[in-house]
Amino acid sequence: MNSTKRNVALLAACQALLFTNNSTLIAINGLAGLALAPYVGLATLPVTCWVLGGAIGTMPASLHMKRVGRQRGLTSGTAWGIVGALLCAGAIWAQSFWMLCFGTLIFGVYNAYGQYYRFAAADIASVDFRATAISLVLAGGLVGGILGPTSSRWTVQLLTPKFMAAYLVLIGFALATMFLLRFIRIPTPSAAEQSASGRPLRRIAAQPKFIVAVAAGAIGYGVMNFLMTSTPIAMQVCGHPYGDAAFVISSHIIGMFAPSFVTGPLIRRMGVLPVMFAGALLNFAAIGIALSGIAVAHFWWSLVILGVGWNFLYLGGTMLLTETYRPEERARAQGTNEQAIFIMMAISSLTSGLTVTTAGWERVNLFALPLVATIAIAIVWFALRERARKAAAA
């Protein structure tokens, strides 16, 4: 247990550094894209490329770690972040929009590896400690939510051209992550574990529990990303300065990760499905607040509540997913889940920029409503199905 807690603490620290980088990218990518894009509707394309890099890299990352182990795999993943940050800084210096898109694509591969920090914690934790382990690792993102946008406020105009220094700082955070990963002690998979395949993926993916778990993660992340990506641009259009947008994004990311200290205990006490359904209801509330006005307070409350709703859906979906596969199947099952999330994020970030710049902030929120309704209905359907199954078994 002491070894497990030590590994969980290190993974939480790596999560903190990962989301320091991610929250910085969230805060500046859309604005940097807006400054360089040949067409205003492409402003969030660098964000989309960042997500697309994750979608491309997530399954290879999962299979890579099955072969070489978590420590080596996660460490090599960090190198992608260093290369990506260098390319992004070079793109700002060269004033090249397409180079910026390529740099964020490369950086997205680092994010793909980093998304497995929570699964690494789940893999090494006992059943009773698993929800808490996942929660604690996700809670590390709380530090990133504060540090990323805060540091970007100081660095965004530190060098000329604007934004270049903010991208260069990301290299230091990635190097710190690489250093911490040296101290993680997770056994490398044995030859038998590497060669075992388990059930076909189509059988794993056909389980209703798997479908609901993946849908919760993918739709929850997609809606959150759809609203969050467009927020800095919407706030700029509404006349709010960058400092206010950075504050809103920082508060949003705190809302995403601060609940992690209690989400695990809530899942153990109430069950995973009620917590996930509460997440869907919070998404509805966030959209309602966003539609009620365009003051900084409206953006702030909407994004904070959206973050809490994401936490309940994402952590609940992760916990539910761990109940759907055997140890030898985890690489493909986890990779499929992450790929679905990244594809949804890629679609949401691209359409977010097009929607907010052509149709406005109100339409962004209205378009999110059907997606939230879909996952709420899916959770209720599965809960009723499970209740009927247990009643029949009794």
mmCIF file of C-alpha atoms in Angstrom:
data_model
loop_
_atom_site.group_PDB
_atom_site.id
_atom_site.type_symbol
_atom_site.label_atom_id
_atom_site.label_comp_id
_atom_site.label_asym_id
_atom_site.label_seq_id
_atom_site.Cartn_x
_atom_site.Cartn_y
_atom_site.Cartn_z
ATOM 1 C CA MET A 1 0.000 0.000 0.000
ATOM 2 C CA ASN A 2 2.870 2.408 0.769
ATOM 3 C CA SER A 3 4.340 1.743 -2.685
ATOM 4 C CA THR A 4 0.934 2.293 -4.272
ATOM 5 C CA LYS A 5 0.427 5.599 -2.466
ATOM 6 C CA ARG A 6 3.925 6.726 -3.470
ATOM 7 C CA ASN A 7 3.220 5.943 -7.131
ATOM 8 C CA VAL A 8 -0.179 7.652 -6.953
ATOM 9 C CA ALA A 9 1.446 10.778 -5.464
ATOM 10 C CA LEU A 10 4.038 10.868 -8.259
ATOM 11 C CA LEU A 11 1.373 10.321 -10.908
ATOM 12 C CA ALA A 12 -0.663 13.162 -9.376
ATOM 13 C CA ALA A 13 2.392 15.438 -9.605
ATOM 14 C CA CYS A 14 2.856 14.464 -13.269
ATOM 15 C CA GLN A 15 -0.828 15.169 -13.850
ATOM 16 C CA ALA A 16 -0.352 18.608 -12.313
ATOM 17 C CA LEU A 17 2.478 19.399 -14.733
ATOM 18 C CA LEU A 18 0.592 17.945 -17.700
ATOM 19 C CA PHE A 19 -2.398 20.172 -17.024
ATOM 20 C CA THR A 20 -0.195 23.175 -16.407
ATOM 21 C CA ASN A 21 0.822 22.736 -20.027
ATOM 22 C CA ASN A 22 -2.690 21.860 -21.189
ATOM 23 C CA SER A 23 -4.379 24.792 -19.462
ATOM 24 C CA THR A 24 -1.790 27.158 -20.941
ATOM 25 C CA LEU A 25 -2.507 25.775 -24.397
ATOM 26 C CA ILE A 26 -6.254 26.097 -23.814
ATOM 27 C CA ALA A 27 -5.846 29.726 -22.784
ATOM 28 C CA ILE A 28 -3.574 30.815 -25.657
ATOM 29 C CA ASN A 29 -4.039 28.456 -28.619
ATOM 30 C CA GLY A 30 -7.329 29.930 -29.787
ATOM 31 C CA LEU A 31 -6.044 33.489 -29.444
ATOM 32 C CA ALA A 32 -2.715 32.689 -31.126
ATOM 33 C CA GLY A 33 -4.669 30.971 -33.887
ATOM 34 C CA LEU A 34 -6.949 33.982 -34.211
ATOM 35 C CA ALA A 35 -3.898 36.246 -34.610
ATOM 36 C CA LEU A 36 -2.285 34.075 -37.318
ATOM 37 C CA ALA A 37 -5.189 32.365 -39.100
ATOM 38 C CA PRO A 38 -5.792 33.273 -42.751
ATOM 39 C CA TYR A 39 -9.535 32.975 -42.020
ATOM 40 C CA VAL A 40 -11.177 33.784 -38.686
ATOM 41 C CA GLY A 41 -13.178 30.539 -38.704
ATOM 42 C CA LEU A 42 -9.895 28.607 -38.453
ATOM 43 C CA ALA A 43 -8.950 30.292 -35.154
ATOM 44 C CA THR A 44 -9.390 27.115 -33.092
ATOM 45 C CA LEU A 45 -7.681 24.837 -35.640
ATOM 46 C CA PRO A 46 -4.470 24.763 -33.497
ATOM 47 C CA VAL A 47 -6.625 23.493 -30.618
ATOM 48 C CA THR A 48 -8.156 20.915 -32.938
ATOM 49 C CA CYS A 49 -4.695 19.795 -34.090
ATOM 50 C CA TRP A 50 -3.624 19.418 -30.445
ATOM 51 C CA VAL A 51 -6.624 17.167 -29.843
ATOM 52 C CA LEU A 52 -6.089 15.349 -33.148
ATOM 53 C CA GLY A 53 -2.518 14.563 -32.091
ATOM 54 C CA GLY A 54 -3.980 12.930 -29.002
ATOM 55 C CA ALA A 55 -6.483 10.959 -31.082
ATOM 56 C CA ILE A 56 -3.730 9.685 -33.372
ATOM 57 C CA GLY A 57 -1.352 8.874 -30.529
ATOM 58 C CA THR A 58 -3.609 7.359 -27.897
ATOM 59 C CA MET A 59 -3.917 3.752 -29.153
ATOM 60 C CA PRO A 60 -0.201 3.469 -30.107
ATOM 61 C CA ALA A 61 0.631 4.949 -26.682
ATOM 62 C CA SER A 62 -1.469 2.324 -24.907
ATOM 63 C CA LEU A 63 0.045 -0.558 -26.904
ATOM 64 C CA HIS A 64 3.544 0.913 -26.424
ATOM 65 C CA MET A 65 3.101 0.911 -22.642
ATOM 66 C CA LYS A 66 1.817 -2.652 -22.709
ATOM 67 C CA ARG A 67 5.097 -3.610 -24.376
ATOM 68 C CA VAL A 68 7.640 -1.514 -22.427
ATOM 69 C CA GLY A 69 5.795 -0.686 -19.202
ATOM 70 C CA ARG A 70 4.232 2.472 -17.798
ATOM 71 C CA GLN A 71 7.429 4.217 -16.703
ATOM 72 C CA ARG A 72 9.339 3.934 -19.980
ATOM 73 C CA GLY A 73 6.257 4.618 -22.062
ATOM 74 C CA LEU A 74 5.184 7.703 -20.139
ATOM 75 C CA THR A 75 8.751 9.067 -20.129
ATOM 76 C CA SER A 76 9.113 8.731 -23.902
ATOM 77 C CA GLY A 77 5.702 10.372 -24.268
ATOM 78 C CA THR A 78 6.974 13.488 -22.496
ATOM 79 C CA ALA A 79 9.589 14.009 -25.225
ATOM 80 C CA TRP A 80 6.779 14.703 -27.689
ATOM 81 C CA GLY A 81 5.719 17.636 -25.516
ATOM 82 C CA ILE A 82 9.200 19.170 -25.628
ATOM 83 C CA VAL A 83 9.374 18.920 -29.426
ATOM 84 C CA GLY A 84 5.833 20.259 -29.780
ATOM 85 C CA ALA A 85 6.487 23.288 -27.567
ATOM 86 C CA LEU A 86 9.638 24.134 -29.549
ATOM 87 C CA LEU A 87 7.706 23.963 -32.820
ATOM 88 C CA CYS A 88 4.911 26.171 -31.454
ATOM 89 C CA ALA A 89 7.392 28.792 -30.235
ATOM 90 C CA GLY A 90 9.134 28.666 -33.625
ATOM 91 C CA ALA A 91 5.800 29.115 -35.366
ATOM 92 C CA ILE A 92 5.046 32.261 -33.375
ATOM 93 C CA TRP A 93 8.510 33.641 -34.180
ATOM 94 C CA ALA A 94 8.016 32.848 -37.888
ATOM 95 C CA GLN A 95 4.359 33.995 -37.799
ATOM 96 C CA SER A 96 3.359 30.705 -39.422
ATOM 97 C CA PHE A 97 -0.186 29.522 -38.736
ATOM 98 C CA TRP A 98 0.356 26.095 -40.295
ATOM 99 C CA MET A 99 3.560 25.504 -38.353
ATOM 100 C CA LEU A 100 1.629 26.339 -35.176
ATOM 101 C CA CYS A 101 -0.952 23.728 -36.122
ATOM 102 C CA PHE A 102 1.798 21.142 -36.679
ATOM 103 C CA GLY A 103 3.436 21.996 -33.360
ATOM 104 C CA THR A 104 0.184 21.573 -31.454
ATOM 105 C CA LEU A 105 -0.403 18.272 -33.281
ATOM 106 C CA ILE A 106 2.947 16.986 -31.988
ATOM 107 C CA PHE A 107 2.209 18.318 -28.504
ATOM 108 C CA GLY A 108 -1.055 16.391 -28.578
ATOM 109 C CA VAL A 109 0.844 13.095 -28.599
ATOM 110 C CA TYR A 110 2.324 14.048 -25.203
ATOM 111 C CA ASN A 111 -1.224 14.658 -23.979
ATOM 112 C CA ALA A 112 -2.224 11.218 -25.293
ATOM 113 C CA TYR A 113 0.401 9.554 -23.107
ATOM 114 C CA GLY A 114 -0.470 11.769 -20.149
ATOM 115 C CA GLN A 115 -4.121 10.689 -20.167
ATOM 116 C CA TYR A 116 -2.942 7.255 -18.964
ATOM 117 C CA TYR A 117 -1.737 8.584 -15.606
ATOM 118 C CA ARG A 118 -5.170 7.837 -14.136
ATOM 119 C CA PHE A 119 -5.238 4.350 -15.662
ATOM 120 C CA ALA A 120 -1.758 3.643 -14.306
ATOM 121 C CA ALA A 121 -3.118 4.477 -10.849
ATOM 122 C CA ALA A 122 -6.185 2.272 -11.406
ATOM 123 C CA ASP A 123 -4.014 -0.645 -12.553
ATOM 124 C CA ILE A 124 -1.882 -0.697 -9.392
ATOM 125 C CA ALA A 125 -4.625 0.057 -6.839
ATOM 126 C CA SER A 126 -6.764 -2.445 -4.965
ATOM 127 C CA VAL A 127 -10.484 -2.551 -5.802
ATOM 128 C CA ASP A 128 -11.362 -0.586 -2.639
ATOM 129 C CA PHE A 129 -8.690 2.061 -3.303
ATOM 130 C CA ARG A 130 -9.207 2.325 -7.073
ATOM 131 C CA ALA A 131 -11.786 5.155 -7.154
ATOM 132 C CA THR A 132 -9.710 7.149 -4.651
ATOM 133 C CA ALA A 133 -6.484 6.535 -6.608
ATOM 134 C CA ILE A 134 -8.076 7.763 -9.847
ATOM 135 C CA SER A 135 -9.528 10.766 -8.012
ATOM 136 C CA LEU A 136 -6.221 11.734 -6.421
ATOM 137 C CA VAL A 137 -4.361 11.580 -9.727
ATOM 138 C CA LEU A 138 -7.010 13.721 -11.417
ATOM 139 C CA ALA A 139 -6.828 16.127 -8.471
ATOM 140 C CA GLY A 140 -3.269 16.915 -9.547
ATOM 141 C CA GLY A 141 -4.824 18.868 -12.398
ATOM 142 C CA LEU A 142 -5.948 21.416 -9.808
ATOM 143 C CA VAL A 143 -2.370 22.717 -9.603
ATOM 144 C CA GLY A 144 -2.216 22.944 -13.375
ATOM 145 C CA GLY A 145 -5.464 24.872 -13.446
ATOM 146 C CA ILE A 146 -3.910 27.555 -11.269
ATOM 147 C CA LEU A 147 -0.319 27.523 -12.498
ATOM 148 C CA GLY A 148 -0.921 27.347 -16.264
ATOM 149 C CA PRO A 149 -3.144 30.382 -16.908
ATOM 150 C CA THR A 150 -1.404 32.333 -14.135
ATOM 151 C CA SER A 151 2.043 31.835 -15.677
ATOM 152 C CA SER A 152 0.691 32.579 -19.158
ATOM 153 C CA ARG A 153 -0.543 35.967 -17.964
ATOM 154 C CA TRP A 154 3.071 36.863 -17.146
ATOM 155 C CA THR A 155 4.705 35.195 -20.143
ATOM 156 C CA VAL A 156 2.258 35.844 -22.985
ATOM 157 C CA GLN A 157 3.921 39.193 -23.762
ATOM 158 C CA LEU A 158 7.303 38.548 -22.136
ATOM 159 C CA LEU A 159 8.996 38.150 -25.528
ATOM 160 C CA THR A 160 8.217 39.450 -28.978
ATOM 161 C CA PRO A 161 6.230 38.209 -30.860
ATOM 162 C CA LYS A 162 3.342 37.795 -28.413
ATOM 163 C CA PHE A 163 2.731 34.227 -27.136
ATOM 164 C CA MET A 164 6.266 32.921 -27.938
ATOM 165 C CA ALA A 165 7.514 32.955 -24.336
ATOM 166 C CA ALA A 166 4.340 31.242 -23.115
ATOM 167 C CA TYR A 167 5.066 28.298 -25.428
ATOM 168 C CA LEU A 168 8.751 28.146 -24.427
ATOM 169 C CA VAL A 169 7.852 27.851 -20.731
ATOM 170 C CA LEU A 170 6.013 24.603 -21.520
ATOM 171 C CA ILE A 171 9.367 22.917 -22.164
ATOM 172 C CA GLY A 172 10.402 23.405 -18.537
ATOM 173 C CA PHE A 173 7.194 21.809 -17.259
ATOM 174 C CA ALA A 174 7.681 18.829 -19.584
ATOM 175 C CA LEU A 175 11.273 18.351 -18.402
ATOM 176 C CA ALA A 176 10.094 18.411 -14.776
ATOM 177 C CA THR A 177 7.572 15.688 -15.634
ATOM 178 C CA MET A 178 10.289 13.568 -17.213
ATOM 179 C CA PHE A 179 12.347 13.909 -14.012
ATOM 180 C CA LEU A 180 9.475 12.812 -11.736
ATOM 181 C CA LEU A 181 8.691 9.780 -13.897
ATOM 182 C CA ARG A 182 12.160 8.391 -13.110
ATOM 183 C CA PHE A 183 10.991 7.661 -9.541
ATOM 184 C CA ILE A 184 7.799 5.764 -10.407
ATOM 185 C CA ARG A 185 8.020 2.036 -9.701
ATOM 186 C CA ILE A 186 5.447 0.128 -11.728
ATOM 187 C CA PRO A 187 6.528 -3.374 -12.832
ATOM 188 C CA THR A 188 7.124 -3.927 -16.542
ATOM 189 C CA PRO A 189 4.594 -6.395 -18.011
ATOM 190 C CA SER A 190 5.824 -9.989 -18.160
ATOM 191 C CA ALA A 191 6.261 -11.785 -21.485
ATOM 192 C CA ALA A 192 3.001 -13.651 -20.861
ATOM 193 C CA GLU A 193 1.125 -10.415 -20.193
ATOM 194 C CA GLN A 194 2.575 -8.841 -23.332
ATOM 195 C CA SER A 195 1.544 -11.759 -25.544
ATOM 196 C CA ALA A 196 -1.936 -12.365 -24.057
ATOM 197 C CA SER A 197 -4.785 -10.903 -26.087
ATOM 198 C CA GLY A 198 -8.051 -11.757 -24.330
ATOM 199 C CA ARG A 199 -11.466 -11.301 -25.942
ATOM 200 C CA PRO A 200 -11.889 -9.571 -29.309
ATOM 201 C CA LEU A 201 -12.364 -5.835 -28.997
ATOM 202 C CA ARG A 202 -15.823 -6.016 -30.570
ATOM 203 C CA ARG A 203 -17.000 -8.270 -27.700
ATOM 204 C CA ILE A 204 -15.586 -5.911 -25.082
ATOM 205 C CA ALA A 205 -17.100 -2.883 -26.807
ATOM 206 C CA ALA A 206 -20.523 -4.557 -27.136
ATOM 207 C CA GLN A 207 -21.068 -4.538 -23.361
ATOM 208 C CA PRO A 208 -23.698 -1.947 -22.318
ATOM 209 C CA LYS A 209 -21.478 -0.946 -19.405
ATOM 210 C CA PHE A 210 -18.564 -0.280 -21.784
ATOM 211 C CA ILE A 211 -20.795 1.757 -24.111
ATOM 212 C CA VAL A 212 -22.091 3.975 -21.283
ATOM 213 C CA ALA A 213 -18.591 4.396 -19.794
ATOM 214 C CA VAL A 214 -17.085 5.468 -23.129
ATOM 215 C CA ALA A 215 -20.071 7.686 -23.963
ATOM 216 C CA ALA A 216 -19.802 9.456 -20.598
ATOM 217 C CA GLY A 217 -16.115 10.178 -21.110
ATOM 218 C CA ALA A 218 -16.389 11.135 -24.780
ATOM 219 C CA ILE A 219 -19.562 13.244 -24.619
ATOM 220 C CA GLY A 220 -18.626 14.789 -21.279
ATOM 221 C CA TYR A 221 -15.217 15.788 -22.634
ATOM 222 C CA GLY A 222 -16.662 16.864 -25.976
ATOM 223 C CA VAL A 223 -19.252 19.211 -24.454
ATOM 224 C CA MET A 224 -16.737 20.619 -22.001
ATOM 225 C CA ASN A 225 -14.185 21.204 -24.765
ATOM 226 C CA PHE A 226 -16.810 22.682 -27.110
ATOM 227 C CA LEU A 227 -17.753 25.338 -24.556
ATOM 228 C CA MET A 228 -14.308 25.898 -23.044
ATOM 229 C CA THR A 229 -12.426 26.310 -26.354
ATOM 230 C CA SER A 230 -14.760 29.037 -27.546
ATOM 231 C CA THR A 231 -14.836 30.907 -24.226
ATOM 232 C CA PRO A 232 -11.645 33.042 -24.663
ATOM 233 C CA ILE A 233 -12.783 34.068 -28.151
ATOM 234 C CA ALA A 234 -16.342 34.788 -26.980
ATOM 235 C CA MET A 235 -15.032 36.873 -24.085
ATOM 236 C CA GLN A 236 -12.767 38.843 -26.420
ATOM 237 C CA VAL A 237 -15.720 39.533 -28.736
ATOM 238 C CA CYS A 238 -17.723 40.695 -25.691
ATOM 239 C CA GLY A 239 -14.971 43.197 -24.865
ATOM 240 C CA HIS A 240 -13.416 41.394 -21.885
ATOM 241 C CA PRO A 241 -9.572 41.585 -21.619
ATOM 242 C CA TYR A 242 -7.264 38.529 -21.789
ATOM 243 C CA GLY A 243 -6.694 38.665 -18.031
ATOM 244 C CA ASP A 244 -10.401 38.014 -17.423
ATOM 245 C CA ALA A 245 -10.424 35.142 -19.928
ATOM 246 C CA ALA A 246 -7.347 33.585 -18.285
ATOM 247 C CA PHE A 247 -9.033 33.911 -14.881
ATOM 248 C CA VAL A 248 -12.194 32.195 -16.160
ATOM 249 C CA ILE A 249 -10.200 29.348 -17.747
ATOM 250 C CA SER A 250 -8.119 28.955 -14.580
ATOM 251 C CA SER A 251 -11.271 28.813 -12.444
ATOM 252 C CA HIS A 252 -12.814 26.328 -14.891
ATOM 253 C CA ILE A 253 -9.873 23.960 -14.601
ATOM 254 C CA ILE A 254 -10.009 24.250 -10.808
ATOM 255 C CA GLY A 255 -13.684 23.290 -11.116
ATOM 256 C CA MET A 256 -12.626 20.308 -13.211
ATOM 257 C CA PHE A 257 -10.167 18.923 -10.685
ATOM 258 C CA ALA A 258 -10.934 20.237 -7.179
ATOM 259 C CA PRO A 259 -13.974 17.910 -6.838
ATOM 260 C CA SER A 260 -11.632 14.939 -7.326
ATOM 261 C CA PHE A 261 -10.898 14.993 -3.593
ATOM 262 C CA VAL A 262 -14.528 14.024 -2.937
ATOM 263 C CA THR A 263 -15.660 12.308 -6.153
ATOM 264 C CA GLY A 264 -14.007 9.002 -5.240
ATOM 265 C CA PRO A 265 -15.678 8.836 -1.790
ATOM 266 C CA LEU A 266 -18.991 9.915 -3.398
ATOM 267 C CA ILE A 267 -18.770 7.032 -5.874
ATOM 268 C CA ARG A 268 -18.070 4.565 -3.055
ATOM 269 C CA ARG A 269 -21.001 5.888 -1.010
ATOM 270 C CA MET A 270 -23.647 6.635 -3.668
ATOM 271 C CA GLY A 271 -22.555 4.482 -6.598
ATOM 272 C CA VAL A 272 -21.015 5.475 -9.894
ATOM 273 C CA LEU A 273 -24.239 6.007 -11.889
ATOM 274 C CA PRO A 274 -25.829 8.620 -9.565
ATOM 275 C CA VAL A 275 -22.581 10.599 -9.606
ATOM 276 C CA MET A 276 -22.454 10.441 -13.401
ATOM 277 C CA PHE A 277 -26.091 11.569 -13.661
ATOM 278 C CA ALA A 278 -25.348 14.489 -11.339
ATOM 279 C CA GLY A 279 -22.564 15.428 -13.766
ATOM 280 C CA ALA A 280 -25.061 15.565 -16.641
ATOM 281 C CA LEU A 281 -27.410 17.787 -14.583
ATOM 282 C CA LEU A 282 -24.531 20.157 -13.813
ATOM 283 C CA ASN A 283 -23.840 20.415 -17.553
ATOM 284 C CA PHE A 284 -27.446 21.542 -18.072
ATOM 285 C CA ALA A 285 -27.028 24.130 -15.308
ATOM 286 C CA ALA A 286 -23.800 25.466 -16.862
ATOM 287 C CA ILE A 287 -25.466 25.925 -20.233
ATOM 288 C CA GLY A 288 -28.433 27.679 -18.604
ATOM 289 C CA ILE A 289 -26.139 30.193 -16.897
ATOM 290 C CA ALA A 290 -24.184 30.817 -20.114
ATOM 291 C CA LEU A 291 -27.420 31.598 -21.944
ATOM 292 C CA SER A 292 -28.519 34.076 -19.268
ATOM 293 C CA GLY A 293 -25.878 36.779 -19.931
ATOM 294 C CA ILE A 294 -22.392 37.739 -21.157
ATOM 295 C CA ALA A 295 -20.881 39.432 -18.089
ATOM 296 C CA VAL A 296 -17.639 37.997 -16.727
ATOM 297 C CA ALA A 297 -19.661 36.512 -13.849
ATOM 298 C CA HIS A 298 -21.833 34.542 -16.294
ATOM 299 C CA PHE A 299 -18.774 33.105 -18.041
ATOM 300 C CA TRP A 300 -17.163 32.331 -14.655
ATOM 301 C CA TRP A 301 -20.116 30.518 -13.086
ATOM 302 C CA SER A 302 -20.910 28.634 -16.272
ATOM 303 C CA LEU A 303 -17.348 27.385 -16.766
ATOM 304 C CA VAL A 304 -16.825 26.445 -13.088
ATOM 305 C CA ILE A 305 -20.051 24.401 -12.958
ATOM 306 C CA LEU A 306 -19.193 22.886 -16.332
ATOM 307 C CA GLY A 307 -15.857 21.779 -14.852
ATOM 308 C CA VAL A 308 -17.529 20.030 -11.906
ATOM 309 C CA GLY A 309 -19.978 18.299 -14.254
ATOM 310 C CA TRP A 310 -17.074 17.115 -16.404
ATOM 311 C CA ASN A 311 -15.315 15.729 -13.321
ATOM 312 C CA PHE A 312 -18.313 13.600 -12.320
ATOM 313 C CA LEU A 313 -18.798 12.253 -15.844
ATOM 314 C CA TYR A 314 -15.127 11.689 -16.629
ATOM 315 C CA LEU A 315 -14.108 10.099 -13.350
ATOM 316 C CA GLY A 316 -17.326 8.085 -13.183
ATOM 317 C CA GLY A 317 -16.829 6.878 -16.741
ATOM 318 C CA THR A 318 -13.220 5.916 -16.000
ATOM 319 C CA MET A 319 -14.272 3.942 -12.925
ATOM 320 C CA LEU A 320 -17.075 2.202 -14.846
ATOM 321 C CA LEU A 321 -14.671 1.344 -17.669
ATOM 322 C CA THR A 322 -12.284 -0.498 -15.313
ATOM 323 C CA GLU A 323 -15.091 -2.992 -14.653
ATOM 324 C CA THR A 324 -15.396 -4.012 -18.322
ATOM 325 C CA TYR A 325 -12.055 -5.604 -19.183
ATOM 326 C CA ARG A 326 -9.573 -8.239 -18.004
ATOM 327 C CA PRO A 327 -5.906 -7.369 -17.289
ATOM 328 C CA GLU A 328 -4.722 -8.647 -20.666
ATOM 329 C CA GLU A 329 -7.411 -6.563 -22.397
ATOM 330 C CA ARG A 330 -6.710 -3.249 -20.689
ATOM 331 C CA ALA A 331 -4.436 -1.769 -23.391
ATOM 332 C CA ARG A 332 -7.036 -2.105 -26.166
ATOM 333 C CA ALA A 333 -10.014 -1.214 -23.962
ATOM 334 C CA GLN A 334 -8.320 1.859 -22.483
ATOM 335 C CA GLY A 335 -6.962 2.861 -25.889
ATOM 336 C CA THR A 336 -10.415 2.624 -27.461
ATOM 337 C CA ASN A 337 -11.888 4.773 -24.701
ATOM 338 C CA GLU A 338 -9.191 7.440 -25.063
ATOM 339 C CA GLN A 339 -9.476 7.404 -28.842
ATOM 340 C CA ALA A 340 -13.226 8.034 -28.618
ATOM 341 C CA ILE A 341 -12.602 10.936 -26.229
ATOM 342 C CA PHE A 342 -9.954 12.526 -28.436
ATOM 343 C CA ILE A 343 -12.046 12.157 -31.606
ATOM 344 C CA MET A 344 -14.951 13.846 -29.832
ATOM 345 C CA MET A 345 -12.618 16.576 -28.607
ATOM 346 C CA ALA A 346 -11.227 17.118 -32.117
ATOM 347 C CA ILE A 347 -14.712 17.514 -33.577
ATOM 348 C CA SER A 348 -15.836 19.783 -30.741
ATOM 349 C CA SER A 349 -12.808 22.088 -30.854
ATOM 350 C CA LEU A 350 -13.019 22.611 -34.635
ATOM 351 C CA THR A 351 -16.777 23.163 -34.683
ATOM 352 C CA SER A 352 -16.503 25.372 -31.599
ATOM 353 C CA GLY A 353 -14.300 27.899 -33.390
ATOM 354 C CA LEU A 354 -16.502 27.888 -36.492
ATOM 355 C CA THR A 355 -19.671 28.259 -34.405
ATOM 356 C CA VAL A 356 -18.534 31.031 -32.059
ATOM 357 C CA THR A 357 -17.036 33.125 -34.866
ATOM 358 C CA THR A 358 -19.979 32.735 -37.274
ATOM 359 C CA ALA A 359 -23.078 32.112 -35.134
ATOM 360 C CA GLY A 360 -22.133 33.465 -31.713
ATOM 361 C CA TRP A 361 -21.799 32.302 -28.120
ATOM 362 C CA GLU A 362 -25.523 31.593 -27.676
ATOM 363 C CA ARG A 363 -25.547 29.040 -30.502
ATOM 364 C CA VAL A 364 -22.478 27.335 -29.064
ATOM 365 C CA ASN A 365 -24.432 26.612 -25.891
ATOM 366 C CA LEU A 366 -27.652 25.622 -27.664
ATOM 367 C CA PHE A 367 -25.783 23.120 -29.834
ATOM 368 C CA ALA A 368 -24.390 21.461 -26.681
ATOM 369 C CA LEU A 369 -27.819 20.711 -25.203
ATOM 370 C CA PRO A 370 -28.673 17.595 -27.303
ATOM 371 C CA LEU A 371 -25.338 16.000 -26.443
ATOM 372 C CA VAL A 372 -25.888 16.476 -22.718
ATOM 373 C CA ALA A 373 -29.419 15.076 -23.065
ATOM 374 C CA THR A 374 -28.030 12.016 -24.864
ATOM 375 C CA ILE A 375 -25.662 11.045 -22.069
ATOM 376 C CA ALA A 376 -28.263 11.767 -19.361
ATOM 377 C CA ILE A 377 -30.722 9.419 -21.104
ATOM 378 C CA ALA A 378 -28.026 6.750 -21.559
ATOM 379 C CA ILE A 379 -27.157 6.809 -17.847
ATOM 380 C CA VAL A 380 -30.817 6.521 -16.808
ATOM 381 C CA TRP A 381 -31.374 3.690 -19.309
ATOM 382 C CA PHE A 382 -28.387 1.736 -18.010
ATOM 383 C CA ALA A 383 -29.358 2.311 -14.361
ATOM 384 C CA LEU A 384 -32.871 0.972 -15.006
ATOM 385 C CA ARG A 385 -31.423 -1.967 -16.941
ATOM 386 C CA GLU A 386 -29.086 -2.846 -14.070
ATOM 387 C CA ARG A 387 -31.917 -2.566 -11.528
ATOM 388 C CA ALA A 388 -34.075 -4.916 -13.615
ATOM 389 C CA ARG A 389 -31.188 -7.366 -14.028
ATOM 390 C CA LYS A 390 -30.504 -7.463 -10.284
ATOM 391 C CA ALA A 391 -34.215 -7.863 -9.510
ATOM 392 C CA ALA A 392 -34.427 -10.806 -11.940
ATOM 393 C CA ALA A 393 -31.309 -12.404 -10.403
ATOM 394 C CA ALA A 394 -32.817 -12.097 -6.905
#
